[in-house]
XYZ file of C-alpha atoms in Angstrom:
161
model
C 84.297 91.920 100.143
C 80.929 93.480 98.196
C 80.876 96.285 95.710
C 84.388 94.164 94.600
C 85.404 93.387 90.827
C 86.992 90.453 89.832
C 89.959 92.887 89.144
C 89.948 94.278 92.774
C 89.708 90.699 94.351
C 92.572 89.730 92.303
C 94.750 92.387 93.246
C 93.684 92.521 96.637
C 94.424 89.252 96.989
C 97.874 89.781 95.442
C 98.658 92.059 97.955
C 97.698 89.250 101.031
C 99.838 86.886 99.075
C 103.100 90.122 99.187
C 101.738 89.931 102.952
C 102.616 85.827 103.555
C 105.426 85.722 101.018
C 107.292 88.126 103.059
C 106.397 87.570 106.440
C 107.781 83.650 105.644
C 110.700 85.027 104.455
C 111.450 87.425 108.019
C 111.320 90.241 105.899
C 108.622 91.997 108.415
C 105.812 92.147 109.196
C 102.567 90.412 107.762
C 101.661 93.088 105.001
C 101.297 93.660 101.927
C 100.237 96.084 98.743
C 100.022 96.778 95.363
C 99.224 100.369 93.620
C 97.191 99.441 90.489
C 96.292 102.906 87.683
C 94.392 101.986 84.342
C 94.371 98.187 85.269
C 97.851 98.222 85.089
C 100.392 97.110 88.541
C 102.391 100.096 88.883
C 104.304 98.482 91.977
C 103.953 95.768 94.935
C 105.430 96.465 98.365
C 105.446 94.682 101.586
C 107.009 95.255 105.049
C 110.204 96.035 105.239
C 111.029 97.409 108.731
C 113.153 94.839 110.305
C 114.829 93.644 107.091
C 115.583 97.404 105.964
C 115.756 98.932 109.141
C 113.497 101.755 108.416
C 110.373 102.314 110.460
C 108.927 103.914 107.457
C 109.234 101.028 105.163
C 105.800 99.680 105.442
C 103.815 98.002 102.697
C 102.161 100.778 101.419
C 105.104 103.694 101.634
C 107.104 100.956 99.924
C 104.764 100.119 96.490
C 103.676 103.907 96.883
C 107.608 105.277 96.395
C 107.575 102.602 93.773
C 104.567 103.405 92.281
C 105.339 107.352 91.782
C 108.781 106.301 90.568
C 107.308 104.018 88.174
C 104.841 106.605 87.246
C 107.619 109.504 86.836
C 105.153 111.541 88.796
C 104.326 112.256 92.828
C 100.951 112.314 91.727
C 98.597 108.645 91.666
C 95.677 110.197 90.610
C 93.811 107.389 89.518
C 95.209 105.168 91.164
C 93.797 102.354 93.555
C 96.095 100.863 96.598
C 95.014 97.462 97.782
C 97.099 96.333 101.411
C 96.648 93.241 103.311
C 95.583 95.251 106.477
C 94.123 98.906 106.850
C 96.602 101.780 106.667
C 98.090 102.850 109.659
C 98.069 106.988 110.517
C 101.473 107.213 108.622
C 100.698 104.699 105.015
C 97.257 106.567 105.236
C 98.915 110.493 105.144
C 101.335 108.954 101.886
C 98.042 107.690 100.127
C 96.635 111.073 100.465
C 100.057 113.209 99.738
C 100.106 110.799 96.671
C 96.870 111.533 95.823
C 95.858 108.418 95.688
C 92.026 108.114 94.532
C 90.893 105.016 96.314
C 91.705 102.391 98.490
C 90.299 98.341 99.510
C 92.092 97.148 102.437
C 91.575 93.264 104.038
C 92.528 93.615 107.875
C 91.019 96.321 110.080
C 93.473 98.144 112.413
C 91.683 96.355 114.970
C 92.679 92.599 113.345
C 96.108 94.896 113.318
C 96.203 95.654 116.996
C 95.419 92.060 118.058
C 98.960 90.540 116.709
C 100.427 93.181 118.145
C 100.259 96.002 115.397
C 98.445 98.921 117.620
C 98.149 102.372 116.227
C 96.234 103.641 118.380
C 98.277 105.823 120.221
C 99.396 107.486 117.091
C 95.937 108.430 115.916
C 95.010 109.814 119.542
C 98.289 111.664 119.488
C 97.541 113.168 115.801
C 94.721 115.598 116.937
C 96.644 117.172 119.941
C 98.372 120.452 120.480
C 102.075 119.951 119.707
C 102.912 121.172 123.352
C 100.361 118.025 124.646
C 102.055 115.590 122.816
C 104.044 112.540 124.372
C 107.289 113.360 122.312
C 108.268 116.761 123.634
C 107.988 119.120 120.693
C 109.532 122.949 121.033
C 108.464 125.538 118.379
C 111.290 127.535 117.399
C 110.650 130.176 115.074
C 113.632 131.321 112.801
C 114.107 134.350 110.632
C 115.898 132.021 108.184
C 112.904 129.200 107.748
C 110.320 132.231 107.579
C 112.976 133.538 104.691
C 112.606 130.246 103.094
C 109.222 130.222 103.205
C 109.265 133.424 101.619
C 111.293 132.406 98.880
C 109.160 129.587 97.956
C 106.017 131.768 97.224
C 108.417 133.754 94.942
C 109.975 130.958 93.269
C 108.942 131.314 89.610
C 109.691 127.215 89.007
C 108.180 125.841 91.772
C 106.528 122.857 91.860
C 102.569 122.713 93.969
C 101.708 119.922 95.398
């Protein structure tokens, strides 16, 4: 852990703790995290698969819905996450959607893969061709979603992200 604060070994190590806590507890699996903006906790998450039974419910989507919701914005700008283990392909494209601006991370996805945590597939599935993909994927284009679409670029109130 170099080029760490005191601050970021503290809540790094808050986030291992989320990791134990819950695991004890058969709430999921073995991680943990905390979103932390101006020095400040915004919200702590840890695995909640089994016990929620929701694939997406992992550590970091968790304290990162959390987070935004304590924040009253979809925005983290500023904001550092700090997980027990290193994101997998799916906590990694929230941190970025949530524009979160840094993250410190204990366990590699290697130390993941070893307990039986392997993402491997999923990041060698990212970069194909939808039609090369494992899950069969069919593009259907539709006058309707291009209308949509459409609308959305006209849409005098909406929202960018």
């Amino acid at each position: 852990m170099t080029d760490l604060s005191p601050d970021d070994r503290r809540h790094l190590a808050h986030a291992v703790a989320l990791s134990r806590q819950h695991m004890e507890q058969g709430e999921g699996g073995p991680f943990g995290a905390v979103v932390v903006r101006d020095g400040r906790v915004l919200a702590e998450g840890w695995n909640q698969v089994t016990s929620a039974k929701d694939p997406t419910a992992h550590a970091e989507v968790v304290a990162i819905r959390q987070a935004c919701q304590a924040a009253g914005d979809f925005s983290l700008d500023g904001a550092t996450l700090y997980t027990s283990c290193e994101p997998c392909p799916m906590c990694l494209a929230s941190a970025y959607w949530a524009r979160v601006s840094r993250i410190v991370y204990a366990n590699t996805r290697d130390d993941a893969a070893a307990i039986g945590f392997d993402d491997k597939l999923i990041y060698d599935e990212i970069p194909k061709q939808p039609h090369d993909r494992l899950i069969p994927m069919t593009h259907a284009p539709s006058d309707e979603a291009g209308g949509v679409f459409a609308d959305w670029l006209r849409k005098a109130d909406r929202v960018a992200y």
